Coordinates of C-alpha atoms in Angstrom, one line a residue:
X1 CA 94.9 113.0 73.5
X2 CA 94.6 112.8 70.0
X3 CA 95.6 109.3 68.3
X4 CA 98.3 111.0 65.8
X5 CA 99.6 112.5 68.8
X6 CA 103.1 111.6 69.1
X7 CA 103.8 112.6 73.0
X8 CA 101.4 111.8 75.6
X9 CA 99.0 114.3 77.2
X10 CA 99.7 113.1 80.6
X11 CA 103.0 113.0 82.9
X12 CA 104.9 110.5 84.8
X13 CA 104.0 112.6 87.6
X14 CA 99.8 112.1 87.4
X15 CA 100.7 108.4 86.9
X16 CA 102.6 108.1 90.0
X17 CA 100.3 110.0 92.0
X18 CA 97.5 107.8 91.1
X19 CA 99.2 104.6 91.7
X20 CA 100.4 106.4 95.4
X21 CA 96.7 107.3 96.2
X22 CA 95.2 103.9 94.9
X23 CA 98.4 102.3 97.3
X24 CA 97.5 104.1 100.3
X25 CA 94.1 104.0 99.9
X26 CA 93.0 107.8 100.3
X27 CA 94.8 111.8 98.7
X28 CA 95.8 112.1 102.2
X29 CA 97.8 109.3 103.3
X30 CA 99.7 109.7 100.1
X31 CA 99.9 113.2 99.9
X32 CA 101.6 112.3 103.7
X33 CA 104.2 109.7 102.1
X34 CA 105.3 111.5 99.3
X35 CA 105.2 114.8 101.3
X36 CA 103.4 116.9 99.1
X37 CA 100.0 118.7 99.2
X38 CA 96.9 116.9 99.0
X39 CA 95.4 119.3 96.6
X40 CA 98.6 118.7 94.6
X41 CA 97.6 115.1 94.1
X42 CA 93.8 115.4 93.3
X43 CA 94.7 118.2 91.0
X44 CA 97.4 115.9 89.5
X45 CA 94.4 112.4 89.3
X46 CA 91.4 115.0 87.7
X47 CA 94.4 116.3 85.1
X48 CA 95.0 112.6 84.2
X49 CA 91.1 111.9 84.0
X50 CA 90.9 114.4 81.5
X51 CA 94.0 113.5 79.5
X52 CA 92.5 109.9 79.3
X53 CA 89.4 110.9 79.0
X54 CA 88.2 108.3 81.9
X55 CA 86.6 108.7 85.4
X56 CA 90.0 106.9 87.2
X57 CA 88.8 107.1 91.1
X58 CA 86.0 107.4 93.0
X59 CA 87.0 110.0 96.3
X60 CA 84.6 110.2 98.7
X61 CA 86.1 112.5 102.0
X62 CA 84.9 109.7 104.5
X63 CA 85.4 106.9 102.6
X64 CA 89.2 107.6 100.8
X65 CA 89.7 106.7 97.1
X66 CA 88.2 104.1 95.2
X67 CA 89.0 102.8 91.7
X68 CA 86.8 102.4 88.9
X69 CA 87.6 99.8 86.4
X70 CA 89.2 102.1 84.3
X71 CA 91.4 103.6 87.3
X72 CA 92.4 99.7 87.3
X73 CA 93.5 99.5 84.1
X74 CA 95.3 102.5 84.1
X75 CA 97.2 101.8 87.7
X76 CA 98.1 98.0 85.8
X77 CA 99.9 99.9 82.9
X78 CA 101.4 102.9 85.2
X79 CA 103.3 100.3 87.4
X80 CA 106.4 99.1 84.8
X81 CA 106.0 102.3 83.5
X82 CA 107.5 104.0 86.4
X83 CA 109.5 101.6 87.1
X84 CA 111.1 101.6 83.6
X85 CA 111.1 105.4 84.2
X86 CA 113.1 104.9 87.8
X87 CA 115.7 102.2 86.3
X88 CA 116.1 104.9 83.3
X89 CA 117.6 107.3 85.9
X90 CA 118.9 105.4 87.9
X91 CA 121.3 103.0 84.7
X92 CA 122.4 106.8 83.6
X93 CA 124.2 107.8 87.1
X94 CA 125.4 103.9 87.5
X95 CA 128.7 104.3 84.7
X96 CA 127.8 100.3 84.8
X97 CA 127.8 99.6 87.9
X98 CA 125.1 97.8 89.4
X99 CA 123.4 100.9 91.3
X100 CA 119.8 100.8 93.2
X101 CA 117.8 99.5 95.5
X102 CA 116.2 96.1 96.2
X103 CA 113.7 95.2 98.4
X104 CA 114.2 91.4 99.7
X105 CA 110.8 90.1 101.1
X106 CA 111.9 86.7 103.5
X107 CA 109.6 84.6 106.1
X108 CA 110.7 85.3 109.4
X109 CA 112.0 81.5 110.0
X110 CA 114.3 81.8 106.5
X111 CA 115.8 85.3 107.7
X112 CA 118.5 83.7 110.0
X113 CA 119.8 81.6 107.4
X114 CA 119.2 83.6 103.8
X115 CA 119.7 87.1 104.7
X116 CA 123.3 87.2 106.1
X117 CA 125.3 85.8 103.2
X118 CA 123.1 88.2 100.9
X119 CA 123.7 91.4 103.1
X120 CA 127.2 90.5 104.2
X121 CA 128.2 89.0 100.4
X122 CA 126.2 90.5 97.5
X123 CA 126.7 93.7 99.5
X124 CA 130.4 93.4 99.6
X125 CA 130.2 92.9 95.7
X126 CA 127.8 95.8 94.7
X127 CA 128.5 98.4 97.2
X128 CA 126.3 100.9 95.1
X129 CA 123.1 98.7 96.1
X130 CA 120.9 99.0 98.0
X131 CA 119.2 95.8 100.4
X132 CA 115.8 96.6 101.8
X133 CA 114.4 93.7 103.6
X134 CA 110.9 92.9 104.5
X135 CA 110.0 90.2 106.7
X136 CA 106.6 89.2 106.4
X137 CA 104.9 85.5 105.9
X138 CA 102.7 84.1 103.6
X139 CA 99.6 86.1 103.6
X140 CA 102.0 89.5 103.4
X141 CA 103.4 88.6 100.1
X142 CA 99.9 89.5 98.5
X143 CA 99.9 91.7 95.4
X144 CA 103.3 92.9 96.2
X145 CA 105.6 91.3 94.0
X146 CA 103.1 92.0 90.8
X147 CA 103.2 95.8 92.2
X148 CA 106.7 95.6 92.2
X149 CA 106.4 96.9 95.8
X150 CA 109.0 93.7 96.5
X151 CA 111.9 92.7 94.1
X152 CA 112.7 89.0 95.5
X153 CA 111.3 86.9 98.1
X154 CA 112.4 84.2 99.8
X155 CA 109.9 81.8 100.7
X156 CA 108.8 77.7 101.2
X157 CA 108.0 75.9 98.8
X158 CA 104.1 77.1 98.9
X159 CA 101.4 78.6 97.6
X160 CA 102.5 82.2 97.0
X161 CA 99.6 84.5 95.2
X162 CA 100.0 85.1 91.8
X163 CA 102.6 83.6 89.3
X164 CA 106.1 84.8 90.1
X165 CA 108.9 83.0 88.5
X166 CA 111.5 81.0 91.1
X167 CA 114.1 79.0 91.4
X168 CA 114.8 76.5 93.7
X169 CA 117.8 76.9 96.3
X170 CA 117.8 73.8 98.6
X171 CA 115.3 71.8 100.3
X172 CA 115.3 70.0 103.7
X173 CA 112.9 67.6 105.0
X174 CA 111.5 68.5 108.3
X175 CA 112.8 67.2 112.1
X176 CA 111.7 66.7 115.2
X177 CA 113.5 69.0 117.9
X178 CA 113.9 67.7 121.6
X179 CA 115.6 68.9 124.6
X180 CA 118.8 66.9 124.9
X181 CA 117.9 65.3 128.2
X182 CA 114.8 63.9 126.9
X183 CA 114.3 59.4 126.6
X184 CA 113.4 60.4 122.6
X185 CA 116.8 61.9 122.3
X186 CA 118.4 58.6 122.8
X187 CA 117.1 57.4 119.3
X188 CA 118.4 57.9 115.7
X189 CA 115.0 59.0 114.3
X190 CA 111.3 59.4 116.0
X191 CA 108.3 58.2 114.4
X192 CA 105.0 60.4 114.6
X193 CA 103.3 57.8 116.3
X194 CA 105.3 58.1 119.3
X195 CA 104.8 61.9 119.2
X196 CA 101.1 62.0 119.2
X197 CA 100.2 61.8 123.1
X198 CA 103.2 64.3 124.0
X199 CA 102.9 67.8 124.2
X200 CA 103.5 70.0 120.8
X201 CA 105.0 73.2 120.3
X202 CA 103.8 74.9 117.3
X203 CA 105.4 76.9 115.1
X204 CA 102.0 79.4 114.0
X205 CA 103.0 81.0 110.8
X206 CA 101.9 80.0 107.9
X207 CA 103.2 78.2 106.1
X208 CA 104.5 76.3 109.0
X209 CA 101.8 75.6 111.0
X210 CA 99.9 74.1 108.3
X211 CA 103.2 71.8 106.8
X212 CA 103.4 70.2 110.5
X213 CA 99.6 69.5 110.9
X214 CA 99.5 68.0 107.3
X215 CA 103.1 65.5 108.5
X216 CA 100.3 64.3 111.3
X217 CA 97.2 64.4 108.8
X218 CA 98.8 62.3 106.3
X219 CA 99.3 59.6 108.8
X220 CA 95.5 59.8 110.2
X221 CA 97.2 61.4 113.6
X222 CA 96.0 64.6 115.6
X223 CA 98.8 66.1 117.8
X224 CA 98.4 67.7 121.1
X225 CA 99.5 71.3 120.9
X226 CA 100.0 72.4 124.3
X227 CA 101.4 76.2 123.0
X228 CA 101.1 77.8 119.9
X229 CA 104.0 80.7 119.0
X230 CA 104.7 82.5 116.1
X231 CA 108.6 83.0 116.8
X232 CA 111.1 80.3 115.4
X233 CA 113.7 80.4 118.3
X234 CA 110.3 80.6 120.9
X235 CA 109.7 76.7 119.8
X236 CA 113.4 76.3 120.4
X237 CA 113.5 77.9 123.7
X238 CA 109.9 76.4 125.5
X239 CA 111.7 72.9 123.9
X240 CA 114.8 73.6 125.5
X241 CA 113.3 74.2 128.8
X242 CA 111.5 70.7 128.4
X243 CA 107.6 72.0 127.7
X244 CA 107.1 70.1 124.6
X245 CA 108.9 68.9 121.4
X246 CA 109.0 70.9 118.5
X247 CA 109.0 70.2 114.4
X248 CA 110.9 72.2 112.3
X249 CA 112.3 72.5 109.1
X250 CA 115.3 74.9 109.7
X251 CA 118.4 73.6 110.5
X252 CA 120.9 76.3 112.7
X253 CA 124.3 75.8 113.3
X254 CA 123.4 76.5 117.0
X255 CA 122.2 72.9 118.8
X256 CA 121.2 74.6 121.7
X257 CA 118.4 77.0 122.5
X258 CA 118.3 81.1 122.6
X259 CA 118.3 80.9 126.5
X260 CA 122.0 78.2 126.0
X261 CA 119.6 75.0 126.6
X262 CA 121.1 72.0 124.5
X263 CA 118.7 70.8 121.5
X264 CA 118.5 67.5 120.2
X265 CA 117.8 67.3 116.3
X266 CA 116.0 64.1 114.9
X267 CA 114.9 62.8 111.5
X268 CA 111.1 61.7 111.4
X269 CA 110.7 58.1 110.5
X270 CA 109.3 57.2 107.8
X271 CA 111.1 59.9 106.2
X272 CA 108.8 62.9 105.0
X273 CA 109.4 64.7 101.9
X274 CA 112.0 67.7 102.1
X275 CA 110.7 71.2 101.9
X276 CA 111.7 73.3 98.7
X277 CA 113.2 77.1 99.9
X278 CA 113.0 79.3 96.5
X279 CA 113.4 82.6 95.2
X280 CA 110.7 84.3 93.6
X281 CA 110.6 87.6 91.3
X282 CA 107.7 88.9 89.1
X283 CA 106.7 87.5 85.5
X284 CA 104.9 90.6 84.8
X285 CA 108.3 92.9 84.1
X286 CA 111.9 92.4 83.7
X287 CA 114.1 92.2 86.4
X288 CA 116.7 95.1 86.5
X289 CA 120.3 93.8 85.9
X290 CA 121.1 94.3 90.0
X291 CA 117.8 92.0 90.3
X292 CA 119.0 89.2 88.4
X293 CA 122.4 89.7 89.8
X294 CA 120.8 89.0 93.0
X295 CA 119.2 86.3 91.9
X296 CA 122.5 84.3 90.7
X297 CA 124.6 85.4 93.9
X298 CA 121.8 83.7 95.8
X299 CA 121.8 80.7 93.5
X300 CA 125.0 80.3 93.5
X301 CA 125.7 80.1 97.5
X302 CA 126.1 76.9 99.2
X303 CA 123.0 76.6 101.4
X304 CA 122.2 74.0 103.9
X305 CA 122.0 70.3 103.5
X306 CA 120.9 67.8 106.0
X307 CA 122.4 66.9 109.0

């Protein structure tokens, strides 16, 4: 393309077929998604090449697609272009209405209590919307918020990759959870201490699992797990039925477990710090105007306290 050149030699089309390919890894897994051909793609990437003038991927039949450094670069810059391009065409059908979708990533422990005022409230406020929602912990959230793959997570107050901006919607300190009929259950709060020789449920998800070792850490004490589970109510439920005691930081309106077994919930003694929950979006592009809506509807609710 020549530098006087005031239109591009490339389309919106090669971009986005370079940035599916580099996605999904090979011509033919995206050429699947998008339901096109395969040739239709590598045709489209070896068009772009010689627009830019760059050797963008490495495709090797065996090995799928590869990106050199410049393929990098150019995937980097394509992404809030075609986004800008989608929220173009999608703000000229909306008549100013809030119009679109959103994807909503959420750990699988936060779902119970952030997803139904969104999908029941926001919903009833921007029928023309879209919700998506992702569940996925931690470790999922990698890359996909700077991709724009995900508009909003919810998430603990963690280490997330990369450098989303958040705010903060409540915070609650961990508890201990106890079957009703259990001695402990008798007392206003539980210390650690007493804790340590009994029999542990974990909740294994990060970040969970690593927030309740670091409670015992801190205090130069080693549980004893007896189970490790990666399902909220499962911790609940083996508690419940008297296998072990549980820490947790969620707090339903439910005191009993999923199989109708009442729950006693304590506070830990010496109290423990509380446990952010924030919403995070990307810093790398502004948010569409349904995003941020999002974002102050979810701000805005009244969200748990402590108990």
């Amino acid at each position: 393309m020549s530098p006087d050149s005031p239109i591009p030699d490339f389309t919106l089309r090669q971009l986005a077929y370079l940035v599916a390919a580099a996605d999904d890894g090979t011509i033919a897994a995206a050429a699947a998604r998008l339901h096109v051909s395969a040739s239709a793609i590598s045709d489209a990437i070896s068009e772009l090449e010689r627009s830019l003038g760059a050797h963008l991927a490495i495709r090797r039949r065996a090995h799928g697609l590869t990106l050199t450094s410049a393929g990098a670069h150019v995937v980097a810059q394509a992404r809030p272009l075609l986004a800008a391009a989608r929220e173009l065409a999608t703000s000229l059908a909306a008549d100013g209405a809030l119009v679109g979708p959103i994807t909503i990533a959420c750990f699988p422990t936060l779902a119970p209590t952030i997803l139904p005022p969104l999908l029941a409230g926001f919903a009833a406020e921007h029928p023309g919307v879209d919700l998506r929602v992702v569940e996925t912990t931690q470790d999922g959230l990698a890359g996909r918020i700077e991709s724009g793959e995900i508009d909003v997570a919810f998430v603990y107050e963690t280490l997330v990759p990369g450098n989303p901006r958040r705010r903060r919607l409540y915070a609650l300190p961990a508890h201990v959870v106890l079957a009703a009929d259990d001695p402990l259950a008798a007392q206003p709060t539980v210390r650690l201490e007493t804790l340590v020789d009994r029999d542990l449920i974990l909740l294994d998800a990060p970040p969970s699992s690593e927030h309740t070792l670091s409670l015992f850490a801190a205090r130069g004490l080693t549980p004893r797990i007896r189970q490790r589970v990666r399902s909220y109510e499962a911790v609940r439920t083996l508690v419940g039925r008297g296998l072990g005691y549980g820490i947790l930081v969620q707090r339903p309106a439910n005191a009993a477990s999923y199989e109708g077994f009442p729950l006693a919930l304590r506070e830990i003694e010496p109290a423990v710090g509380p446990v952010g929950v924030d919403v995070l979006w990307s810093a790398d592009a502004d948010a569409p105007p349904r995003v941020r809506a999002l974002i102050d509807f979810a701000t805005s609710l009244e969200w748990p306290a402590p108990r």
